[in-house]
CSV table of C-alpha atoms in Angstrom, one decimal:
chain,number,residue,atom,x,y,z
A,1,MET,CA,169.7,189.6,133.7
A,2,ARG,CA,169.8,186.1,134.8
A,3,ASN,CA,166.3,185.9,135.3
A,4,ARG,CA,165.8,187.5,132.2
A,5,ALA,CA,167.7,185.2,130.4
A,6,LEU,CA,165.9,182.2,131.6
A,7,ARG,CA,162.8,183.7,130.2
A,8,LEU,CA,164.0,184.1,126.8
A,9,ASP,CA,162.1,182.2,124.1
A,10,ARG,CA,164.0,179.4,122.3
A,11,SER,CA,163.1,181.0,119.0
A,12,GLU,CA,165.1,183.8,120.1
A,13,LEU,CA,168.3,181.5,120.1
A,14,PRO,CA,170.7,181.7,117.7
A,15,GLY,CA,170.6,179.0,114.9
A,16,ASP,CA,173.7,177.1,115.7
A,17,THR,CA,172.5,176.9,119.5
A,18,GLN,CA,169.3,174.9,118.7
A,19,ASP,CA,170.3,171.8,119.3
A,20,HIS,CA,167.6,171.2,121.9
A,21,TRP,CA,166.1,168.3,119.9
A,22,LEU,CA,168.6,166.2,121.1
A,23,ASP,CA,166.7,166.2,124.5
A,24,THR,CA,163.4,166.3,122.9
A,25,VAL,CA,161.4,162.9,122.7
A,26,SER,CA,159.4,162.9,119.6
A,27,GLU,CA,156.0,161.9,119.5
A,28,PRO,CA,154.7,159.2,116.7
A,29,GLU,CA,153.6,160.2,113.8
A,30,ASP,CA,150.4,159.3,112.7
A,31,HIS,CA,150.5,156.5,109.5
A,32,PRO,CA,147.8,156.3,107.2
A,33,THR,CA,145.4,153.3,107.4
A,34,GLY,CA,142.8,151.6,105.2
A,35,VAL,CA,142.2,148.8,102.5
A,36,ARG,CA,145.2,150.4,100.1
A,37,THR,CA,147.5,150.4,102.8
A,38,TRP,CA,146.5,146.7,103.8
A,39,VAL,CA,146.8,145.7,100.0
A,40,HIS,CA,150.0,147.1,99.6
A,41,SER,CA,151.6,145.6,102.9
A,42,TRP,CA,150.5,142.1,101.9
A,43,PHE,CA,151.0,141.9,98.2
A,44,SER,CA,153.9,144.2,97.6
A,45,VAL,CA,156.5,141.3,97.9
A,46,PRO,CA,154.4,139.1,95.8
A,47,ALA,CA,154.2,142.0,93.3
A,48,TYR,CA,157.9,142.3,93.3
A,49,TYR,CA,158.8,138.8,92.5
A,50,LEU,CA,156.0,138.6,89.6
A,51,ARG,CA,157.3,141.8,88.2
A,52,ARG,CA,160.8,139.8,88.6
A,53,ILE,CA,159.0,136.5,87.1
A,54,GLY,CA,157.4,138.6,84.2
A,55,SER,CA,160.8,140.0,83.2
A,56,TYR,CA,162.6,136.6,83.3
A,57,VAL,CA,159.4,135.1,80.9
A,58,LEU,CA,160.0,137.6,78.5
A,59,THR,CA,163.6,136.6,77.6
A,60,THR,CA,164.4,133.8,75.8
A,61,PRO,CA,165.1,131.2,78.3
A,62,GLY,CA,161.7,131.9,80.4
A,63,ARG,CA,160.1,131.5,77.3
A,64,MET,CA,161.4,128.2,77.1
A,65,ILE,CA,160.7,127.2,80.5
A,66,THR,CA,157.3,128.7,80.1
A,67,LEU,CA,156.8,126.9,77.0
A,68,THR,CA,157.8,123.5,78.3
A,69,ILE,CA,155.8,123.9,81.5
A,70,THR,CA,152.6,124.8,79.6
A,71,LEU,CA,153.1,121.7,77.1
A,72,ALA,CA,153.8,119.2,79.8
A,73,VAL,CA,150.5,120.4,81.4
A,74,ALA,CA,148.6,120.5,78.5
A,75,ILE,CA,150.0,117.1,77.2
A,76,PHE,CA,149.4,115.4,80.9
A,77,ALA,CA,145.9,116.9,81.2
A,78,ALA,CA,144.9,115.6,77.8
A,79,GLY,CA,146.1,112.2,78.5
A,80,TYR,CA,144.8,111.8,81.9
A,81,SER,CA,141.5,113.0,80.7
A,82,MET,CA,141.6,110.5,78.0
A,83,SER,CA,142.9,107.3,80.7
A,84,GLN,CA,140.0,108.3,82.7
A,85,SER,CA,137.4,108.3,79.7
A,86,SER,CA,138.9,104.9,78.9
A,87,ALA,CA,138.7,103.4,82.4
A,88,THR,CA,135.1,104.5,82.8
A,89,ARG,CA,134.3,103.0,79.5
A,90,GLN,CA,135.7,100.0,80.1
A,91,GLU,CA,134.5,99.7,83.3
A,92,ASN,CA,130.5,100.2,81.7
A,93,LEU,CA,131.5,97.8,79.1
A,94,ASP,CA,132.1,95.3,81.8
A,95,LYS,CA,129.3,96.0,83.5
A,96,LEU,CA,127.0,95.8,80.9
A,97,LEU,CA,128.7,92.3,79.9
A,98,THR,CA,128.2,91.1,83.4
A,99,VAL,CA,125.6,92.6,85.2
A,100,THR,CA,123.1,94.3,82.6
A,101,GLU,CA,122.8,92.0,79.9
A,102,PRO,CA,122.5,88.9,82.1
A,103,THR,CA,119.9,90.7,84.2
A,104,ASN,CA,117.9,91.3,80.7
A,105,PHE,CA,118.2,87.5,80.0
A,106,ALA,CA,117.0,86.6,83.3
A,107,ALA,CA,114.1,88.8,82.5
A,108,HIS,CA,113.7,87.4,79.2
A,109,ASP,CA,113.9,83.6,80.9
A,110,LEU,CA,111.1,84.8,83.5
A,111,TYR,CA,108.9,85.9,80.9
A,112,THR,CA,109.2,82.6,78.5
A,113,GLN,CA,108.8,80.4,81.3
A,114,LEU,CA,105.7,81.9,82.8
A,115,SER,CA,104.5,81.7,79.5
A,116,LEU,CA,105.3,78.1,78.7
A,117,ALA,CA,104.1,77.0,82.3
A,118,ASP,CA,101.0,78.5,81.5
A,119,THR,CA,100.8,76.1,78.0
A,120,VAL,CA,101.8,73.2,79.9
A,121,THR,CA,98.9,73.7,82.3
A,122,ALA,CA,96.4,73.8,79.6
A,123,THR,CA,97.8,70.8,77.9
A,124,SER,CA,97.8,68.6,81.1
A,125,LEU,CA,94.3,69.5,81.7
A,126,VAL,CA,93.4,67.3,77.9
A,127,ARG,CA,95.9,64.4,78.8
A,128,SER,CA,95.8,61.7,81.6
A,129,GLY,CA,97.7,59.1,83.4
A,130,ALA,CA,101.5,59.2,82.7
A,131,GLN,CA,101.4,61.9,80.2
A,132,GLN,CA,99.6,64.0,83.0
A,133,ASP,CA,102.7,63.6,85.2
A,134,ARG,CA,104.9,64.3,82.5
A,135,GLU,CA,103.5,67.5,81.9
A,136,ALA,CA,103.4,68.3,85.9
A,137,ARG,CA,107.4,68.1,85.7
A,138,SER,CA,107.7,70.1,83.0
A,139,TYR,CA,105.1,72.8,84.6
A,140,HIS,CA,107.2,72.7,87.7
A,141,SER,CA,110.3,73.1,86.1
A,142,ALA,CA,109.0,76.2,84.3
A,143,ILE,CA,107.8,77.6,87.7
A,144,ASP,CA,110.8,76.7,89.3
A,145,ALA,CA,113.1,78.6,86.5
A,146,ALA,CA,110.8,81.7,86.6
A,147,SER,CA,111.1,82.0,90.4
A,148,LEU,CA,114.8,81.8,90.1
A,149,ALA,CA,114.9,84.1,87.2
A,150,ALA,CA,112.7,86.7,89.1
A,151,SER,CA,115.2,86.6,92.2
A,152,GLU,CA,118.2,86.9,89.2
A,153,VAL,CA,116.3,90.3,88.2
A,154,ALA,CA,115.9,91.2,91.5
A,155,ALA,CA,119.4,91.1,92.3
A,156,GLY,CA,120.7,92.8,89.1
A,157,ILE,CA,118.6,95.6,88.8
A,158,ALA,CA,119.9,99.3,90.4
A,159,GLU,CA,118.7,100.2,93.7
A,160,ASP,CA,117.0,103.5,92.4
A,161,ASP,CA,115.5,101.4,89.6
A,162,VAL,CA,111.5,102.0,90.9
A,163,VAL,CA,109.9,100.6,87.9
A,164,ALA,CA,111.5,97.5,87.9
A,165,ALA,CA,111.1,96.8,91.8
A,166,GLU,CA,107.4,97.6,91.1
A,167,LEU,CA,107.0,95.1,88.3
A,168,ILE,CA,109.1,92.3,90.5
A,169,THR,CA,106.8,92.7,93.4
A,170,THR,CA,103.7,92.4,91.2
A,171,ILE,CA,105.1,89.1,89.7
A,172,GLN,CA,106.2,87.7,92.9
A,173,ARG,CA,102.7,88.8,94.3
A,174,GLU,CA,100.5,87.1,92.1
A,175,LEU,CA,102.6,83.9,91.2
A,176,PRO,CA,101.7,82.1,94.1
A,177,VAL,CA,98.2,82.7,93.8
A,178,TYR,CA,98.5,81.2,89.9
A,179,THR,CA,99.9,78.5,91.1
A,180,GLY,CA,97.5,77.9,93.8
A,181,LEU,CA,94.8,77.9,91.0
A,182,VAL,CA,96.5,75.5,88.9
A,183,GLU,CA,97.2,73.1,91.9
A,184,THR,CA,93.4,73.3,92.5
A,185,ALA,CA,92.3,72.9,88.9
A,186,ARG,CA,94.7,69.7,88.7
A,187,ALA,CA,93.2,68.4,92.0
A,188,ASN,CA,89.6,68.6,90.6
A,189,SER,CA,90.9,67.3,87.1
A,190,ARG,CA,92.7,64.0,88.8
A,191,GLN,CA,88.7,63.7,90.6
A,192,GLY,CA,87.1,64.2,87.4
A,193,ASN,CA,85.3,67.3,88.3
A,194,PRO,CA,84.3,69.7,85.5
A,195,VAL,CA,85.0,72.8,87.8
A,196,ALA,CA,88.6,72.0,86.9
A,197,VAL,CA,88.4,74.0,83.9
A,198,SER,CA,87.0,76.9,85.5
A,199,TYR,CA,89.7,77.0,88.0
A,200,ALA,CA,92.1,76.6,84.7
A,201,ALA,CA,90.5,79.5,83.2
A,202,THR,CA,90.9,81.7,86.1
A,203,ALA,CA,94.4,80.7,86.3
A,204,SER,CA,95.1,81.6,82.6
A,205,ALA,CA,93.3,85.1,82.9
A,206,LEU,CA,95.2,85.9,86.1
A,207,LEU,CA,98.6,84.9,84.2
A,208,ARG,CA,97.8,86.7,80.9
A,209,ASP,CA,96.1,90.0,82.6
A,210,GLU,CA,98.4,90.7,85.4
A,211,VAL,CA,101.5,88.3,85.5
A,212,LEU,CA,102.7,88.2,81.8
A,213,PRO,CA,101.9,91.9,81.2
A,214,ALA,CA,104.2,92.8,83.9
A,215,ALA,CA,106.9,90.4,82.7
A,216,GLU,CA,106.6,91.7,79.4
A,217,ASP,CA,107.2,95.4,80.8
A,218,LEU,CA,110.3,93.9,82.7
A,219,PHE,CA,111.4,92.6,79.9
A,220,GLU,CA,111.1,95.9,78.0
A,221,HIS,CA,112.7,97.9,80.6
A,222,THR,CA,115.7,95.8,81.1
A,223,SER,CA,116.2,95.7,77.1
A,224,THR,CA,116.3,99.4,77.3
A,225,GLN,CA,118.8,99.6,79.8
A,226,VAL,CA,120.7,97.1,77.7
A,227,ALA,CA,120.3,99.4,74.4
A,228,GLU,CA,120.9,102.6,76.3
A,229,ALA,CA,123.9,101.3,77.9
A,230,GLN,CA,125.4,99.6,74.5
A,231,ALA,CA,124.8,103.0,72.6
A,232,ASP,CA,126.6,105.0,75.6
A,233,VAL,CA,129.7,102.8,75.5
A,234,THR,CA,130.0,102.8,71.8
A,235,ARG,CA,129.7,106.3,71.6
A,236,PRO,CA,132.9,107.8,70.2
A,237,GLN,CA,135.4,109.9,72.8
A,238,PHE,CA,135.2,113.1,70.9
A,239,VAL,CA,135.9,115.2,73.9
A,240,PRO,CA,139.0,113.6,75.2
A,241,LEU,CA,140.2,113.1,71.6
A,242,SER,CA,139.8,116.4,70.9
A,243,GLY,CA,142.3,117.2,74.0
A,244,LEU,CA,145.2,114.9,72.6
A,245,PHE,CA,144.6,116.4,69.1
A,246,ALA,CA,145.2,120.1,70.8
A,247,ALA,CA,148.3,118.9,72.3
A,248,VAL,CA,149.8,117.6,69.0
A,249,PHE,CA,148.8,121.2,67.6
A,250,PHE,CA,150.7,122.8,70.6
A,251,LEU,CA,153.7,120.8,70.1
A,252,LEU,CA,153.9,121.7,66.3
A,253,LEU,CA,153.7,125.1,67.1
A,254,ALA,CA,156.4,125.2,70.0
A,255,GLN,CA,158.3,123.4,67.2
A,256,LEU,CA,157.9,126.1,64.7
A,257,TRP,CA,158.9,128.8,67.5
A,258,LEU,CA,161.8,126.5,68.4
A,259,TRP,CA,163.0,126.7,65.1
A,260,ARG,CA,162.7,130.2,64.5
A,261,LYS,CA,164.8,131.1,67.9
A,262,THR,CA,167.3,128.1,67.4
A,263,ARG,CA,167.7,128.0,63.6
A,264,ARG,CA,167.5,124.4,64.3
A,265,ARG,CA,164.9,122.7,62.2
A,266,PHE,CA,164.2,119.6,64.3
A,267,ASN,CA,164.5,119.0,68.1
A,268,ARG,CA,164.5,115.1,68.9
A,269,GLY,CA,162.6,115.4,72.0
A,270,PHE,CA,159.6,117.4,70.8
A,271,LEU,CA,159.7,115.0,67.4
A,272,ALA,CA,159.4,112.1,70.1
A,273,ALA,CA,156.7,113.7,72.2
A,274,THR,CA,154.8,114.5,69.0
A,275,ALA,CA,154.9,110.7,67.7
A,276,LEU,CA,153.9,109.5,71.2
A,277,MET,CA,151.1,111.5,71.1
A,278,VAL,CA,150.0,110.4,67.3
A,279,ILE,CA,150.3,106.9,68.7
A,280,ALA,CA,148.0,107.9,71.6
A,281,ILE,CA,145.7,109.4,69.1
A,282,LEU,CA,145.6,106.3,66.6
A,283,TRP,CA,145.2,103.8,69.3
A,284,VAL,CA,142.2,105.4,70.7
A,285,SER,CA,141.1,106.2,67.5
A,286,VAL,CA,141.0,102.3,66.4
A,287,SER,CA,139.4,101.3,69.7
A,288,ASN,CA,136.8,103.6,69.3
A,289,TRP,CA,136.3,102.7,66.0
A,290,ALA,CA,136.1,99.1,67.1
A,291,THR,CA,134.0,99.6,70.1
A,292,TRP,CA,131.5,101.3,68.1
A,293,GLN,CA,131.3,99.0,65.3
A,294,ALA,CA,131.1,96.0,67.5
A,295,GLY,CA,128.1,97.8,69.3
A,296,TYR,CA,126.3,98.8,66.0
A,297,ARG,CA,126.8,95.3,64.6
A,298,GLY,CA,125.6,93.7,67.9
A,299,PHE,CA,122.3,95.9,67.8
A,300,ASP,CA,121.7,95.2,64.4
A,301,GLN,CA,122.4,91.5,64.2
A,302,ALA,CA,121.6,90.6,67.3
A,303,ALA,CA,119.7,92.7,69.7
A,304,ARG,CA,116.8,93.4,67.4
A,305,PRO,CA,116.4,89.9,66.3
A,306,TRP,CA,116.4,88.6,69.6
A,307,ASP,CA,113.8,90.7,70.8
A,308,LEU,CA,111.6,89.8,68.0
A,309,LEU,CA,112.3,86.1,68.3
A,310,THR,CA,111.7,86.5,71.9
A,311,THR,CA,108.1,88.3,71.4
A,312,ALA,CA,107.4,85.7,68.6
A,313,ARG,CA,107.8,82.7,71.0
A,314,ILE,CA,105.8,84.5,73.4
A,315,GLU,CA,102.9,84.8,71.1
A,316,ALA,CA,103.3,81.3,69.8
A,317,GLN,CA,103.0,80.0,73.1
A,318,GLN,CA,99.6,81.8,73.9
A,319,SER,CA,98.4,80.8,70.9
A,320,ARG,CA,99.1,77.3,71.4
A,321,THR,CA,97.4,77.6,75.1
A,322,ALA,CA,94.3,79.4,73.5
A,323,GLU,CA,93.9,76.3,70.9
A,324,THR,CA,94.1,73.9,73.9
A,325,MET,CA,91.8,75.8,76.0
A,326,ALA,CA,89.3,75.7,73.3
A,327,LEU,CA,89.6,71.6,73.6
A,328,VAL,CA,89.5,71.8,77.1
A,329,ARG,CA,86.3,74.0,77.1
A,330,ARG,CA,84.7,72.1,74.1
A,331,GLN,CA,84.3,75.3,71.9
A,332,PRO,CA,85.2,76.1,68.3
A,333,LEU,CA,88.2,78.1,67.3
A,334,GLY,CA,86.3,81.4,66.1
A,335,ALA,CA,87.8,83.7,63.8
A,336,GLY,CA,86.9,86.4,65.4
A,337,THR,CA,88.8,85.1,69.1
A,338,ASP,CA,91.3,83.2,67.4
A,339,PRO,CA,94.7,84.8,67.6
A,340,PHE,CA,96.6,82.2,65.7
A,341,GLU,CA,96.7,84.1,62.3
A,342,ALA,CA,98.3,87.0,63.8
A,343,THR,CA,100.8,85.1,65.8
A,344,THR,CA,101.9,83.4,62.4
A,345,ARG,CA,102.4,86.6,60.6
A,346,GLN,CA,104.5,87.6,63.8
A,347,VAL,CA,106.8,84.8,64.0
A,348,ARG,CA,107.2,84.7,60.4
A,349,ALA,CA,108.7,88.4,60.5
A,350,ALA,CA,110.7,87.6,63.4
A,351,LEU,CA,112.1,84.7,61.3
A,352,ASP,CA,112.8,86.8,58.3
A,353,ALA,CA,114.5,89.6,60.5
A,354,SER,CA,116.8,86.8,62.1
A,355,ALA,CA,117.7,85.7,58.4
A,356,ALA,CA,118.4,89.1,57.3
A,357,ALA,CA,120.6,89.8,60.0
A,358,SER,CA,122.4,86.5,60.1
A,359,PRO,CA,126.1,86.7,59.3
A,360,ALA,CA,127.5,85.7,56.2
A,361,PRO,CA,127.6,82.1,54.7
A,362,SER,CA,131.2,82.1,55.0
A,363,THR,CA,131.3,83.0,58.7
A,364,PRO,CA,131.7,80.0,61.2
A,365,GLY,CA,128.4,79.3,62.8
A,366,ALA,CA,126.5,81.1,60.1
A,367,GLY,CA,125.1,77.4,58.7
A,368,ALA,CA,123.8,76.5,61.9
A,369,SER,CA,121.6,79.6,62.2
A,370,ALA,CA,120.4,79.3,58.5
A,371,ASP,CA,119.5,75.5,59.3
A,372,LEU,CA,117.5,76.5,62.6
A,373,ILE,CA,115.7,79.4,60.5
A,374,ALA,CA,114.7,77.0,57.9
A,375,GLU,CA,113.4,74.4,60.6
A,376,ALA,CA,111.6,77.0,62.1
A,377,ASN,CA,109.8,77.9,58.7
A,378,GLU,CA,109.1,74.3,58.1
A,379,ALA,CA,107.8,73.6,61.5
A,380,LEU,CA,105.4,77.1,61.3
A,381,ASP,CA,103.9,75.6,58.0
A,382,GLN,CA,103.2,72.2,59.7
A,383,TRP,CA,101.7,73.9,62.8
A,384,ILE,CA,99.4,76.0,60.4
A,385,ARG,CA,98.1,73.2,58.3
A,386,ALA,CA,97.7,71.0,61.7
A,387,HIS,CA,95.8,74.2,63.2
A,388,GLU,CA,93.3,74.4,60.2
A,389,LYS,CA,92.9,70.7,60.7
A,390,LEU,CA,92.5,71.2,64.8
A,391,THR,CA,89.7,74.1,63.7
A,392,LEU,CA,87.8,71.8,61.6
A,393,ALA,CA,87.6,68.7,63.9
A,394,LEU,CA,86.3,71.2,66.9
A,395,ASP,CA,83.8,72.9,64.8
A,396,SER,CA,82.5,69.4,63.7
A,397,GLY,CA,82.2,68.3,67.3
A,398,ASP,CA,84.9,65.6,66.8
A,399,PHE,CA,86.9,66.2,70.0
A,400,ALA,CA,88.5,62.6,69.8
A,401,GLU,CA,90.5,63.8,66.7
A,402,SER,CA,90.8,67.1,68.5
A,403,GLU,CA,92.4,65.8,71.5
A,404,ARG,CA,95.0,63.9,68.9
A,405,LEU,CA,95.8,66.8,66.9
A,406,THR,CA,96.2,68.9,70.4
A,407,THR,CA,98.3,66.0,72.5
A,408,ASP,CA,99.6,63.5,70.3
A,409,THR,CA,103.7,63.9,70.2
A,410,THR,CA,104.4,60.7,68.5
A,411,MET,CA,105.1,61.1,65.0
A,412,ARG,CA,106.2,58.1,62.9
A,413,HIS,CA,107.6,58.6,59.2
A,414,GLY,CA,104.8,59.8,56.7
A,415,ASP,CA,102.5,60.8,59.3
A,416,THR,CA,101.1,64.2,59.3
A,417,PRO,CA,102.5,66.5,61.9
A,418,THR,CA,100.0,67.7,64.9
A,419,THR,CA,99.7,71.0,66.6
A,420,ALA,CA,101.8,69.4,69.5
A,421,THR,CA,104.8,68.1,67.0
A,422,ALA,CA,104.7,70.9,65.1
A,423,PHE,CA,104.7,73.4,68.0
A,424,ALA,CA,107.3,71.2,70.0
A,425,ARG,CA,109.6,71.8,66.7
A,426,LEU,CA,108.8,75.4,66.3
A,427,ASP,CA,109.7,76.3,69.7
A,428,ARG,CA,112.8,74.2,70.1
A,429,ALA,CA,114.0,76.0,66.9
A,430,LEU,CA,113.2,79.5,68.1
A,431,THR,CA,115.0,78.8,71.5
A,432,GLY,CA,117.8,77.9,69.5
A,433,LEU,CA,117.8,81.0,67.6
A,434,ILE,CA,117.0,83.0,70.7
A,435,SER,CA,120.3,81.5,72.2
A,436,GLU,CA,122.4,82.3,69.1
A,437,SER,CA,121.4,85.6,69.3
A,438,ARG,CA,122.1,86.2,72.5
A,439,ALA,CA,125.7,84.7,72.3
A,440,VAL,CA,126.1,86.7,69.3
A,441,MET,CA,125.2,90.0,71.1
A,442,ARG,CA,127.4,89.1,74.0
A,443,SER,CA,130.4,88.3,71.7
A,444,PHE,CA,130.2,92.0,70.2
A,445,ILE,CA,130.1,93.2,73.8
A,446,ALA,CA,133.1,91.1,74.6
A,447,ASP,CA,134.8,92.4,71.2
A,448,GLY,CA,134.1,96.0,72.5
A,449,LEU,CA,135.6,95.4,75.9
A,450,ALA,CA,138.5,93.8,74.4
A,451,ALA,CA,139.2,96.7,72.2
A,452,THR,CA,139.7,98.8,75.2
A,453,THR,CA,141.9,96.6,77.2
A,454,LEU,CA,145.0,98.6,78.1
A,455,ILE,CA,143.9,101.8,76.5
A,456,ALA,CA,143.4,104.0,80.0
A,457,ALA,CA,147.4,102.7,81.1
A,458,ALA,CA,148.6,103.0,77.5
A,459,VAL,CA,147.4,106.3,76.8
A,460,LEU,CA,148.9,107.6,80.5
A,461,LEU,CA,152.1,106.2,79.9
A,462,LEU,CA,152.6,107.7,76.2
A,463,SER,CA,151.4,110.9,77.9
A,464,LEU,CA,154.0,110.8,80.7
A,465,GLY,CA,156.5,109.9,77.9
A,466,ALA,CA,155.9,112.8,75.8
A,467,VAL,CA,156.3,115.1,78.8
A,468,ILE,CA,159.8,113.6,79.6
A,469,ALA,CA,160.7,113.8,75.6
A,470,ILE,CA,159.8,117.4,75.8
A,471,VAL,CA,162.1,118.2,79.0
A,472,VAL,CA,164.9,116.2,77.5
A,473,GLY,CA,164.4,118.1,74.2
A,474,ILE,CA,164.4,121.6,75.8
A,475,ARG,CA,167.5,121.0,77.9
A,476,PRO,CA,170.4,121.4,75.4
A,477,ARG,CA,168.6,124.6,74.1
A,478,PHE,CA,168.3,126.0,77.1
A,479,GLN,CA,171.8,125.4,78.4
A,480,GLU,CA,173.1,127.6,75.3
A,481,TYR,CA,171.7,130.9,77.3
A,482,LEU,CA,173.5,129.8,80.4
């Protein structure tokens, strides 16, 4: 019996005696694995807290906190965006005033000084003695100024401006060749060798065919950069301004919601924030209008006349060189090869454009511009009459009279002006008008820069003040629910 009891199956034992599980070691259960399990284990706690936060947000205090945070972020983002945009605009205006425009003026100086050197060289071959020495000093002064201007342009252009770099390289490569030909012509002229005319003609051809076109392209290239930069910095800041307007709109909606929830019509904090943002919008809008107005007026009243006057002065210098070289070569000024008539039309058009863009007579400095324009027109009329006399003298072979008309700068009261005196007077007047146009253009750029002063810091401070005002304004309403 005992052996049989030992052989009993445990299923045969009564239920109340089945406590064998107390001595049984259970095997580990298999848990499910996979992506769903991993996601659940990692995100169950965050999801729990998100549900709690979501439940709290649905309450009125939660909505107030959410509203405050949303408004604070929106206002600060709008203010920061406008602050960064204004700071960038101010940097670009400063660069335009200190780098881009001076580089353009250096290119203009390079262009005009090279043309002046050619004019002086042609005139010096006609004169002799002390007058030739004076012309030599003028020539060397023009060449020195042109070399300095080329260095200034090279220092002012951007590193990736390949076009300007190639043009400057062309000018600096050909300029020593031109000066060498001129010195050879001068040496032969002092010795009385007729070959001096050939060297001078070759030098003038090199300057007109290679150097001056490169200088003209460089001037136009830098002028385009000035115009593009000026248009860019005077463009209204529509995108940042839209952020400020959106912030004010959200503030108004928030105040309407608070009014409906708290039955209080006004909230001082939100009103103060709205007032600060409106001040920022007005400040930026006035600055944008002043900058745009300065850029628009600067381009119309200064930049365009400045370009026309510069081109007219170059054309006048080249016409002066052409009539002088005609005397050197002892050849008549033919109607088909004489650029004088086209030049006078261009100079007249530039003077008319300058007169149209001149400030009102009541504006300070307007009288000086009007006087210079009147003087330039009078000098141009004198040059036309003197040129006609020079043409007749060359056609008739009267080279003594032709030389007097071309080189005589001594003019007494009642004397008929020569081409030399008329051109010198015209060149001085054009130089003065160009300087005034540049000064006006720089003054408009400076006005635009002044209009952006403190904008970046002011808008950022106003935005921070609006954020603080929102927090202060919502605090009493939030405490009512605690």
